[in-house]
Short mmCIF file of C-alpha atoms in Angstrom, two decimals:
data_model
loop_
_atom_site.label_atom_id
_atom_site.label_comp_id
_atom_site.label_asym_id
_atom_site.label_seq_id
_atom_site.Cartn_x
_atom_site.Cartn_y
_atom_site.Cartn_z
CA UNK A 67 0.00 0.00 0.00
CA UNK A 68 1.38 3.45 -0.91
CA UNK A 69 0.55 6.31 1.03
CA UNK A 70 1.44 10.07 -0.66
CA UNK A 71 3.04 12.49 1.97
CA UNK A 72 3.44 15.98 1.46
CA UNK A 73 5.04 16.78 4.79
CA UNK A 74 8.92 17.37 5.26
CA UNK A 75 10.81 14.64 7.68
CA UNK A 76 15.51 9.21 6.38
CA UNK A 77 18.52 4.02 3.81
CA UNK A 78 17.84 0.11 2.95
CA UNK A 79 19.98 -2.46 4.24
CA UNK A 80 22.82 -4.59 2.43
CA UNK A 81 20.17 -6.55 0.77
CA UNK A 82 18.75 -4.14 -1.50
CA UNK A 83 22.57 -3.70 -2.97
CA UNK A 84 22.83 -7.41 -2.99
CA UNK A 85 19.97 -7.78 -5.04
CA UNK A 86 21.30 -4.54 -7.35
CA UNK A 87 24.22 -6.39 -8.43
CA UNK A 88 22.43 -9.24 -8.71
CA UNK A 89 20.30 -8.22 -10.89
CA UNK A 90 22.77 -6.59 -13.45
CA UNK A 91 24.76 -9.75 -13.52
CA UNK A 92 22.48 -11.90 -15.15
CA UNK A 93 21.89 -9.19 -17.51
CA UNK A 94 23.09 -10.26 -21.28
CA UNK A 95 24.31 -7.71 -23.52
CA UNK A 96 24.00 -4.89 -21.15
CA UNK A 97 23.83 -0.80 -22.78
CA UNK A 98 26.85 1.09 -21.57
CA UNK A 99 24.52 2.96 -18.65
CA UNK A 100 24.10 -0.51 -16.99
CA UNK A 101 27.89 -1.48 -17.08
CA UNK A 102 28.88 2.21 -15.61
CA UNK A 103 26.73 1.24 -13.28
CA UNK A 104 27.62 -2.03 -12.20
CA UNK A 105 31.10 -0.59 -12.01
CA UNK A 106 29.72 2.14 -9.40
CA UNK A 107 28.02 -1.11 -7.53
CA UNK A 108 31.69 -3.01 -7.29
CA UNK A 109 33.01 0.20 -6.84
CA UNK A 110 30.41 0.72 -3.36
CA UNK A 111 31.73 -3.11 -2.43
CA UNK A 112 34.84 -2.80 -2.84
CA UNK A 113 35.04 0.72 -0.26
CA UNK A 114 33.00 -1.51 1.97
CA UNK A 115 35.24 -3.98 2.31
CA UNK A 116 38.17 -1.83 2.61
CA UNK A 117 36.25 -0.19 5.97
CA UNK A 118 35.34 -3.64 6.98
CA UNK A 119 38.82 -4.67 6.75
CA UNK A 120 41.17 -1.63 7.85
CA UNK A 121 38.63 0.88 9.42
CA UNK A 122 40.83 2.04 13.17
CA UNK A 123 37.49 0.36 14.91
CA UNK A 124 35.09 -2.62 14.20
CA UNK A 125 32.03 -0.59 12.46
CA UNK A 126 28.50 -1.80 12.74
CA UNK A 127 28.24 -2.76 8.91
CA UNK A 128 24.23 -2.12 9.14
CA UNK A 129 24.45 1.54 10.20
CA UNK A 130 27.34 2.16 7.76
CA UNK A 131 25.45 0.48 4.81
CA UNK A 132 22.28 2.53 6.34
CA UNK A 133 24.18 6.00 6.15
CA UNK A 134 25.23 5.54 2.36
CA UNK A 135 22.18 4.63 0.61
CA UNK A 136 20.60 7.62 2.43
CA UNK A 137 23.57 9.41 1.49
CA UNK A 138 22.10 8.46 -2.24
CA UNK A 139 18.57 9.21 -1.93
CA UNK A 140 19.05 12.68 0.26
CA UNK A 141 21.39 13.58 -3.45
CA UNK A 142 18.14 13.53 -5.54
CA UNK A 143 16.38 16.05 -2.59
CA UNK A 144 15.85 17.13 0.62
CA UNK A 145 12.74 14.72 1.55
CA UNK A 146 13.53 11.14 -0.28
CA UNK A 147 14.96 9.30 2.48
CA UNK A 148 14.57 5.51 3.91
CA UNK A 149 13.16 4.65 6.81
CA UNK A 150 13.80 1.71 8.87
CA UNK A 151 11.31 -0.47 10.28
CA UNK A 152 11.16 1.65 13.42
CA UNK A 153 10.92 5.15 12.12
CA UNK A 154 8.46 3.54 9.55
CA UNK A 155 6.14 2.16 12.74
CA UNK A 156 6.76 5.86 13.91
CA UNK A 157 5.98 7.94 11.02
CA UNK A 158 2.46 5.42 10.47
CA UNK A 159 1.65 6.51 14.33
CA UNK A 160 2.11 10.21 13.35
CA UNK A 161 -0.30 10.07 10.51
CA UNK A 162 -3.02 8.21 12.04
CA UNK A 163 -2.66 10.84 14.63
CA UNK A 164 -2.32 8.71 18.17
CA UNK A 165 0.71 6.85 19.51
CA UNK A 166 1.49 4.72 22.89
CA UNK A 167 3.30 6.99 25.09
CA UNK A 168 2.59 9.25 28.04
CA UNK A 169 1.17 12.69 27.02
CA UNK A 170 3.86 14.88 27.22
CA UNK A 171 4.68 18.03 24.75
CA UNK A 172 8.86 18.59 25.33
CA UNK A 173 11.06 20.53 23.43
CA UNK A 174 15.22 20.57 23.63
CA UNK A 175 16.79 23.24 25.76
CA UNK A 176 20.71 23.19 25.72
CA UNK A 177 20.47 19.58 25.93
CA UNK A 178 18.37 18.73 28.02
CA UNK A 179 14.69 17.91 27.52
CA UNK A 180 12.12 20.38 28.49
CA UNK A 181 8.14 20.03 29.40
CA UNK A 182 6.51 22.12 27.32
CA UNK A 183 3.11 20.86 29.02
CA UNK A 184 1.38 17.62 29.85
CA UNK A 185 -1.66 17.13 27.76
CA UNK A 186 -5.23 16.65 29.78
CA UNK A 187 -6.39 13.35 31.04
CA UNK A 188 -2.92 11.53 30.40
CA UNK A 189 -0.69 9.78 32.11
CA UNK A 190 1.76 12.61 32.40
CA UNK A 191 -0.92 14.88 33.78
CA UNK A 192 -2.07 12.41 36.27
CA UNK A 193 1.68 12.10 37.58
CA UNK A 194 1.75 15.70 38.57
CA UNK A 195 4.27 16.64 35.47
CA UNK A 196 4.56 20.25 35.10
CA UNK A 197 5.57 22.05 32.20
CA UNK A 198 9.45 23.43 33.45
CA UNK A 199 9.78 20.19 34.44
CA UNK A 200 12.98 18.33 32.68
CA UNK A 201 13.15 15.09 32.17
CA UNK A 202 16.81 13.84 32.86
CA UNK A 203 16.32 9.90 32.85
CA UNK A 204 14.47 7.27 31.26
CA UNK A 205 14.46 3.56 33.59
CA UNK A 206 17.57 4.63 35.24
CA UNK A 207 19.22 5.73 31.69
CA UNK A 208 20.68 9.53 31.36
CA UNK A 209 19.25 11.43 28.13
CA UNK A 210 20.75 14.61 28.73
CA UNK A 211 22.56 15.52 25.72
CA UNK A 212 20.76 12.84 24.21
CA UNK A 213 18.91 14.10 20.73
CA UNK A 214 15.49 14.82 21.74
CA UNK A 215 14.03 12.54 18.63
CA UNK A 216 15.97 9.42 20.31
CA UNK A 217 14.73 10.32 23.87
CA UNK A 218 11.25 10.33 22.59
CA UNK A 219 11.92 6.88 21.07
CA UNK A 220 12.74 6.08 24.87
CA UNK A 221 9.54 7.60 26.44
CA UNK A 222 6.88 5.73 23.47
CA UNK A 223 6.03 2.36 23.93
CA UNK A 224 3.25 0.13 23.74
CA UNK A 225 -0.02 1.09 25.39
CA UNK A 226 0.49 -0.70 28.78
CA UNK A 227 4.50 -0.95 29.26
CA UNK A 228 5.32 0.97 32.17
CA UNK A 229 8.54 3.30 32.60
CA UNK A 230 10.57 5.11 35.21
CA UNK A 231 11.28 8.20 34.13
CA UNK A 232 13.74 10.55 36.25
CA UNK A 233 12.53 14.15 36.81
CA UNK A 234 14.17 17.55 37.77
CA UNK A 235 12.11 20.50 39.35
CA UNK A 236 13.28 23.94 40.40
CA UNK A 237 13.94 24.04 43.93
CA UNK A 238 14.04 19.99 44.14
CA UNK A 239 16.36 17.21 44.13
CA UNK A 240 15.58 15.13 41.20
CA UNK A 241 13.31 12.33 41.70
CA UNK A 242 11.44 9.27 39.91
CA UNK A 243 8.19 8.67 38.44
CA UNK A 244 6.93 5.44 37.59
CA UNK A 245 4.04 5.85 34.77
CA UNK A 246 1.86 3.13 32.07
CA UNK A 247 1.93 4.35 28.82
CA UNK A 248 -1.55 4.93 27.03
CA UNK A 249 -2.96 5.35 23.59
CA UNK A 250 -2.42 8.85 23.31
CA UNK A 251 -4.21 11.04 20.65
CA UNK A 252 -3.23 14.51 20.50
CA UNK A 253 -5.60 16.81 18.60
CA UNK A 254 -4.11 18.66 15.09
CA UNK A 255 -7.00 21.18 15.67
CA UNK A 256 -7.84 23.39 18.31
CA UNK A 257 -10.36 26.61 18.69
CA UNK A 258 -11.61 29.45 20.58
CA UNK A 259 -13.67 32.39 20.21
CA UNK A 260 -12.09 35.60 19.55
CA UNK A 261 -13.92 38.60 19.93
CA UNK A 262 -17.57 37.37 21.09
CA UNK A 263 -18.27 36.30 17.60
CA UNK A 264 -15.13 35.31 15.25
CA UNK A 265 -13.98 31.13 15.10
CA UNK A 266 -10.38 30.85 15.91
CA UNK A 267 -8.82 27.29 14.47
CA UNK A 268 -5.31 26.56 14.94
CA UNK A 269 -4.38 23.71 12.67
CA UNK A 270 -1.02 21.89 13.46
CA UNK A 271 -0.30 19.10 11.56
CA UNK A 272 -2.48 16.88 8.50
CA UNK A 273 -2.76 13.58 9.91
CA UNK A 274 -5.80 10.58 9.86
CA UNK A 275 -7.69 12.84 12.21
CA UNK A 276 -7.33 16.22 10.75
CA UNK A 277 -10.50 16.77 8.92
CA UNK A 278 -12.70 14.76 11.22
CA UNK A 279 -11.14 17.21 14.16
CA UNK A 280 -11.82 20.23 12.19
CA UNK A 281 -15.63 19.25 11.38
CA UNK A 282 -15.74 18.97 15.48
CA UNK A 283 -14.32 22.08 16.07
CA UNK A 284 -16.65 24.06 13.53
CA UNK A 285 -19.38 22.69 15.14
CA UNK A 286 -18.67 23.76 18.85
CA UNK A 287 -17.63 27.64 17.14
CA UNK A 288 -21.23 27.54 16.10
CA UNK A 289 -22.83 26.21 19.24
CA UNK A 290 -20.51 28.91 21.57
CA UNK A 291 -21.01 31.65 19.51
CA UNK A 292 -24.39 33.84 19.92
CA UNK A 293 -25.58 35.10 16.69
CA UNK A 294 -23.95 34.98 13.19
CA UNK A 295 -20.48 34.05 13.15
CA UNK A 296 -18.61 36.59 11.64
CA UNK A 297 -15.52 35.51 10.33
CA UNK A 298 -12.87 32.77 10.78
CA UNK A 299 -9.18 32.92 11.42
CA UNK A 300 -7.40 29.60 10.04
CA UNK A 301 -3.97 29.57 11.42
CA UNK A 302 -1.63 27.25 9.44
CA UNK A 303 1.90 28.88 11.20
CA UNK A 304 4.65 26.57 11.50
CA UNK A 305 2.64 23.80 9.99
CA UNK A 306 5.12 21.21 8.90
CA UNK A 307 2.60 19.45 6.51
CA UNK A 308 1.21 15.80 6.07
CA UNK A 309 -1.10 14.13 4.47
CA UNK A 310 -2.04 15.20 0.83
CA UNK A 311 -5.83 14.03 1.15
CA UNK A 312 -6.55 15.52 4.14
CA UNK A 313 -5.35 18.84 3.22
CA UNK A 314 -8.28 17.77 -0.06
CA UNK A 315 -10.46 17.26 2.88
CA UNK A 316 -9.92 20.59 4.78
CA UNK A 317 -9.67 23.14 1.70
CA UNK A 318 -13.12 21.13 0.76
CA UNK A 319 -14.88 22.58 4.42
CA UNK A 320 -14.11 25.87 2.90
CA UNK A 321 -14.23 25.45 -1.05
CA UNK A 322 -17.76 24.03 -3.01
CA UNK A 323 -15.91 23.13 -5.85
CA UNK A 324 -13.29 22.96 -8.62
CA UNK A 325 -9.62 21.91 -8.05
CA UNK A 326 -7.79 22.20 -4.74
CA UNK A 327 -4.17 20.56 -6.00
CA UNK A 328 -2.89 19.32 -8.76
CA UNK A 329 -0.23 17.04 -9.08
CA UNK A 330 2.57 16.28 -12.34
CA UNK A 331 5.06 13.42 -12.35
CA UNK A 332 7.27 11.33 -14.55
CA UNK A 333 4.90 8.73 -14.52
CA UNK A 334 1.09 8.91 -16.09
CA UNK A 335 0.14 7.73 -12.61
CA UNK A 336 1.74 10.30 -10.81
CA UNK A 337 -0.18 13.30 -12.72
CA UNK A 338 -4.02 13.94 -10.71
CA UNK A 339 -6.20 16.63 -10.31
CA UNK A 340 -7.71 16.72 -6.79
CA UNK A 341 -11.45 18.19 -6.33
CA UNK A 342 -13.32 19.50 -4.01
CA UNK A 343 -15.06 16.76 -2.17
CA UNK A 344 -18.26 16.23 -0.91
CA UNK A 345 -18.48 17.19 2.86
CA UNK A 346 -19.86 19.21 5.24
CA UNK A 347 -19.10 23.06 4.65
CA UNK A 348 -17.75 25.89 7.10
CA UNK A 349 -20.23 28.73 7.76
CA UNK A 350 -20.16 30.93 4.75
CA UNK A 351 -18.14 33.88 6.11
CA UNK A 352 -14.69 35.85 5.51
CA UNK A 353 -11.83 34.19 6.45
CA UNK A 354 -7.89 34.54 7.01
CA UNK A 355 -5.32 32.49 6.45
CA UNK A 356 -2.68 32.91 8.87
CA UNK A 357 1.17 31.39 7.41
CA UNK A 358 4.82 32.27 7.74
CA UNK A 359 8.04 30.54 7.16
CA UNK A 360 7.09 27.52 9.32
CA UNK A 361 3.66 26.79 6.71
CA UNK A 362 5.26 23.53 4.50
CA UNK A 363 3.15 21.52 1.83
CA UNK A 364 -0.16 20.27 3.08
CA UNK A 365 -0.72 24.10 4.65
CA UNK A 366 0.65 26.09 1.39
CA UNK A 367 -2.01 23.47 -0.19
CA UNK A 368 -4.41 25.08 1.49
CA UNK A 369 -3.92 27.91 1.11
CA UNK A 370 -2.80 27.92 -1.87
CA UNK A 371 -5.89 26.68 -3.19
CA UNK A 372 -8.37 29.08 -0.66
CA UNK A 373 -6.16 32.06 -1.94
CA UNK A 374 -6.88 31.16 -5.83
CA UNK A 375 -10.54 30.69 -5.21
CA UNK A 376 -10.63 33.56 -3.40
CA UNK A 377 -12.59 32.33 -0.90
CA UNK A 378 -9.96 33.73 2.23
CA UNK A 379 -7.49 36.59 2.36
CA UNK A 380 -3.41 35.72 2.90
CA UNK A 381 -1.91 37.18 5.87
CA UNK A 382 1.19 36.55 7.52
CA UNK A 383 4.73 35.82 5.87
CA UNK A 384 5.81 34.00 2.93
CA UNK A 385 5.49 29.76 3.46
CA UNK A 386 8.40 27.88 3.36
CA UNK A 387 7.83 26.66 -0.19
CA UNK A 388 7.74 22.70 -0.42
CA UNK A 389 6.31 21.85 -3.38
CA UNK A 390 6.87 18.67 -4.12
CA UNK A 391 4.81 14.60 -3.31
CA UNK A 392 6.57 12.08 -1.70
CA UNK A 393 5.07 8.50 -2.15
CA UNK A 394 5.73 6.34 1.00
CA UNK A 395 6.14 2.43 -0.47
CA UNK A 396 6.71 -0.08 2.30
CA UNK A 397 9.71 -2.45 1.35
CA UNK A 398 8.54 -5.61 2.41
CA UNK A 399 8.39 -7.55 5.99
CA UNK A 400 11.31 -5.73 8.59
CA UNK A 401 12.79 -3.75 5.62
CA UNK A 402 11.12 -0.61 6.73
CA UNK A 403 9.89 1.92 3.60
CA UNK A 404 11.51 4.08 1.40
CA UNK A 405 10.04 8.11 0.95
CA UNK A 406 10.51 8.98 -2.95
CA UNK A 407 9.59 12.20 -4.22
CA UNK A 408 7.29 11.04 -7.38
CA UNK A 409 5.61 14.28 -8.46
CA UNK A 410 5.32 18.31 -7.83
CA UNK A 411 2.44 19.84 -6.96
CA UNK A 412 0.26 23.13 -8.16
CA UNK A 413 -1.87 25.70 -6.78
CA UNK A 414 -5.58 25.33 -8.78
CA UNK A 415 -4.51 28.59 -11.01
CA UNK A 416 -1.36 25.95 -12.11
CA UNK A 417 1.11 28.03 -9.86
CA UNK A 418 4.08 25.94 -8.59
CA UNK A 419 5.40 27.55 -4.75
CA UNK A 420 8.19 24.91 -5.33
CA UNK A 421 11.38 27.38 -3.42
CA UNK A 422 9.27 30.21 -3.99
CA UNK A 423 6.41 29.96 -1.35
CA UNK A 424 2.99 31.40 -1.14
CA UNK A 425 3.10 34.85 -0.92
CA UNK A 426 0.29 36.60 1.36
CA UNK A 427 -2.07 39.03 0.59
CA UNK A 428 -1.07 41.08 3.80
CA UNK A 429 2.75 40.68 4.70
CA UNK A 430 2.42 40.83 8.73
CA UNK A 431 5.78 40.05 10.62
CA UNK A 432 5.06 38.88 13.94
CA UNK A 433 8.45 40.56 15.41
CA UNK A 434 10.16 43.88 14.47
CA UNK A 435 13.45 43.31 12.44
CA UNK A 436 15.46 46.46 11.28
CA UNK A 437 18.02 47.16 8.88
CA UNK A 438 20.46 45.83 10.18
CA UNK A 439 18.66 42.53 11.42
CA UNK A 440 17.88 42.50 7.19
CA UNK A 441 21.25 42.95 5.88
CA UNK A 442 23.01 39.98 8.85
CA UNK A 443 20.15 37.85 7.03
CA UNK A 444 21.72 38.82 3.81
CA UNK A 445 24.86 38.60 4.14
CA UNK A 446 24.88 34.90 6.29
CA UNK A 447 22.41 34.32 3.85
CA UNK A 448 20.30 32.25 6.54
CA UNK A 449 17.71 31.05 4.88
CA UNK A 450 14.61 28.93 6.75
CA UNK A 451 12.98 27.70 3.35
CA UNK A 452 12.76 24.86 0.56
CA UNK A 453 15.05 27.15 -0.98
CA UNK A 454 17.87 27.08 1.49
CA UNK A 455 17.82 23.10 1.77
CA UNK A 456 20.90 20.99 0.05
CA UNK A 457 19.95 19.32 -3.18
CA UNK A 458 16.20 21.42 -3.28
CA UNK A 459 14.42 20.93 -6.88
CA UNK A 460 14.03 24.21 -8.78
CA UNK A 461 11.30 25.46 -9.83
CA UNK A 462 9.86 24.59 -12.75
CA UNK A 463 8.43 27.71 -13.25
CA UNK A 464 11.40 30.26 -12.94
CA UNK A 465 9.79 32.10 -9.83
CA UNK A 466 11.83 32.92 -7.00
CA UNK A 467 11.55 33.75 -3.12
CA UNK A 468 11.96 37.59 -2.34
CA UNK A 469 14.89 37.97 -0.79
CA UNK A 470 15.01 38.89 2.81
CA UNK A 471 13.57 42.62 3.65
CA UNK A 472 11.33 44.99 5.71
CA UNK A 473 8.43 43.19 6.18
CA UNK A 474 5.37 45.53 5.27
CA UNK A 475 3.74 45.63 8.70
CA UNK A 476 5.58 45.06 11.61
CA UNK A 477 4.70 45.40 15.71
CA UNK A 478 4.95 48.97 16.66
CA UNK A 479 8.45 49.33 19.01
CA UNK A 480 6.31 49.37 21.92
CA UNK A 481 4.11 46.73 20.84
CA UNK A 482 3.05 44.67 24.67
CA UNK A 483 0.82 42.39 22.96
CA UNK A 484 1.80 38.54 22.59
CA UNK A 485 0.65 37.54 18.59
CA UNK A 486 0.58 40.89 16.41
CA UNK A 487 -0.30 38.82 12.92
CA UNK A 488 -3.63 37.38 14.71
CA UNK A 489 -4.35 40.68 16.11
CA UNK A 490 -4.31 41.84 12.57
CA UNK A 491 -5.67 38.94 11.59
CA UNK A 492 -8.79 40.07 13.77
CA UNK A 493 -8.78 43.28 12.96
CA UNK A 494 -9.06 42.48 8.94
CA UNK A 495 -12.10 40.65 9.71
CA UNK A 496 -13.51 43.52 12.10
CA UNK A 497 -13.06 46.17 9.91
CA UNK A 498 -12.34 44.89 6.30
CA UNK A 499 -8.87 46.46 5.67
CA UNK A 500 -5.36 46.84 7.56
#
């Protein structure tokens, strides 16, 4: 079964080289391409042997082998990778949207891993976790230092294991917890009212759930607000992406019809046009799209596709600019899967963001930046975009990101409030202009 990804996120074991050379040996009368490459297969043995043999220490031949074929498929772009059997069990529990694990948001501060906060009704909440808390241990293992996605692989488990984890508090000596690990399913869509009579939905992440979770919270905006709604705020920030048919799913709560995405690959199979879908709708009222640097694939899909049909108005920063399908194809029994990029993807008007991002109809900056902060940008030429990453595919189109500058509309210098895009955001939908 092949699932199509559109999220950013790593290569097959010895065997699939085995059965490489394999297969070009019993080839008769090979074409000069197919001997230039059975060359660069002895070629790959013949270094590996050489490590195997005369390498200072004895190298684990699985995790060298692992590290050069995705060496190989991270060439061709930023988002083919492989993924072992593990990551492949973890990336399946991220898009169905629940995993076994204890309820726990945690980020990485200077090496250490930090409680962000423990989710409601979980076993982490239950435990008296707060967030400041940092978790130092796992069963009587350090993981400071450790990289947070590896300590996470520590504290997820199957629903029932139990684990010791080892906490530090301010103003405490550290001590141990001893917690059962639960189905947990953490919601990609959250609201509140803004303003007695505006829907506010933060969408995180496109996973199983996504549309389903965003039908929910429609309906409670409607129940809790008194009166006609009058506008929505869809905030797609830092939205790293996921699945292509649920960001079908969510453009179709907004859009009646016509195309939300197209897609064009090498391959007759890899060219579609997706629709609108039949679903229930969102109230019929003005909305914003809320995006900046951090808004990857599935969110640019969106809105993308709400800004063409001009059914919402753009506000925020320019999106990161992924523009491009990865097809997830499972490998076969413990051989994990391997994340191709098969196809690029367009806006309905046929506009590729592919490096170039989705521009916004209102360029809000959610911090001041000055001259100078512009021209460091320049000159280190830090880029946090699809067109900053190693090995990124061009645009097919010619179009370019702006380069870094002044944003439009920035916080005033003695701006106290804590989100100046949604406050704009609000206002747009108050009063009809900025």
């Amino acid at each position: 079964m092949r699932k199509w990804l559109i999220g950013p996120l790593v290569c097959a074991g010895l065997i699939g080289v085995t059965l490489g050379v394999s297969a070009f040996a019993v080839t008769t009368n090979p074409s000069d391409a197919r001997r230039d490459t059975f060359q660069q297969l002895d070629l790959y043995t013949t270094v590996l042997g050489q490590i195997e043999k005369n390498y200072v220490e004895e190298v684990d031949e699985t995790k060298v082998i692992e590290a050069s074929i995705n060496g190989m498929l991270s060439s061709l772009d930023p988002h083919s990778s492989y993924l072992s059997p593990d990551d492949f069990h973890e990336m399946a529990e991220q898009t169905r949207g629940e995993y076994g694990g204890l309820g726990i948001e945690v980020t990485s501060e200077e090496g250490a891993v930090k409680v962000v906060t423990p989710m409601d009704d979980t076993p982490a909440s239950r435990a008296g976790i707060k967030s400041g808390d940092f978790l130092v241990g796992v069963d009587g293992v350090s993981i400071i230092g450790m990289p947070l996605d590896d300590a996470l692989k520590m504290l997820r488990g199957e629903a029932g294991t139990s684990l010791t984890i080892t906490i530090a508090r301010e103003g405490q000596e550290p001590f141990d917890v001893t917690l059962t690990r639960e189905n947990i399913r953490p919601d990609s869509v959250r609201y509140e009212v803004k303003d007695g009579n505006i829907g506010y939905i933060r969408v995180s992440s496109f996973n199983e759930r996504t549309s389903d979770t965003l039908d929910k919270a429609i309906d409670s905006l409607r129940k809790e607000i008194r009166g006609p709604m009058k506008g929505i705020v869809l905030d797609l920030r830092n939205n790293p992406g996921g699945l292509l048919d649920q960001a079908v799913k969510v453009s179709s709560r907004f859009i009646e019809s016509g195309a939300i995405v197209s897609t064009k690959g090498r391959r007759p199979e890899d060219n579609n046009r997706y629709n609108a879908v039949r679903t229930k709708r969102a109230p019929d009222v003005p909305i914003v799209v809320l995006i900046n640097n951090g808004s990857a694939s599935a969110a640019e899909i969106v809105a993308g596709a709400l800004k063409d049909h001009k059914r919402a108005q753009i506000l925020g920063l320019t999106s990161f600019g992924k523009g491009s399908v990865q097809t997830l194809t499972p490998l076969g029994p413990g051989k994990g899967a391997i994340r191709l990029t098969t196809s690029r993807y367009y806006t309905p008007s046929g506009g590729s963001i592919q490096g170039a991002g989705i521009e916004p109809d209102y360029e809000v900056a959610n911090v001041r930046l000055s001259d100078e902060d512009i021209e460091t940008l320049k000159r280190l030429q830090i880029r946090y975009n699809e067109a900053g990453l190693r090995n990124a595919l061009e645009n097919d189109q010619g179009l370019q990101r702006k380069p870094p500058h002044i944003p439009a509309n920035m916080p005033p210098e003695d701006y106290k409030g804590d989100d100046f895009q949604l406050e704009e955001a609000l206002k747009l939908l108050e009063t009809g202009s900025l």
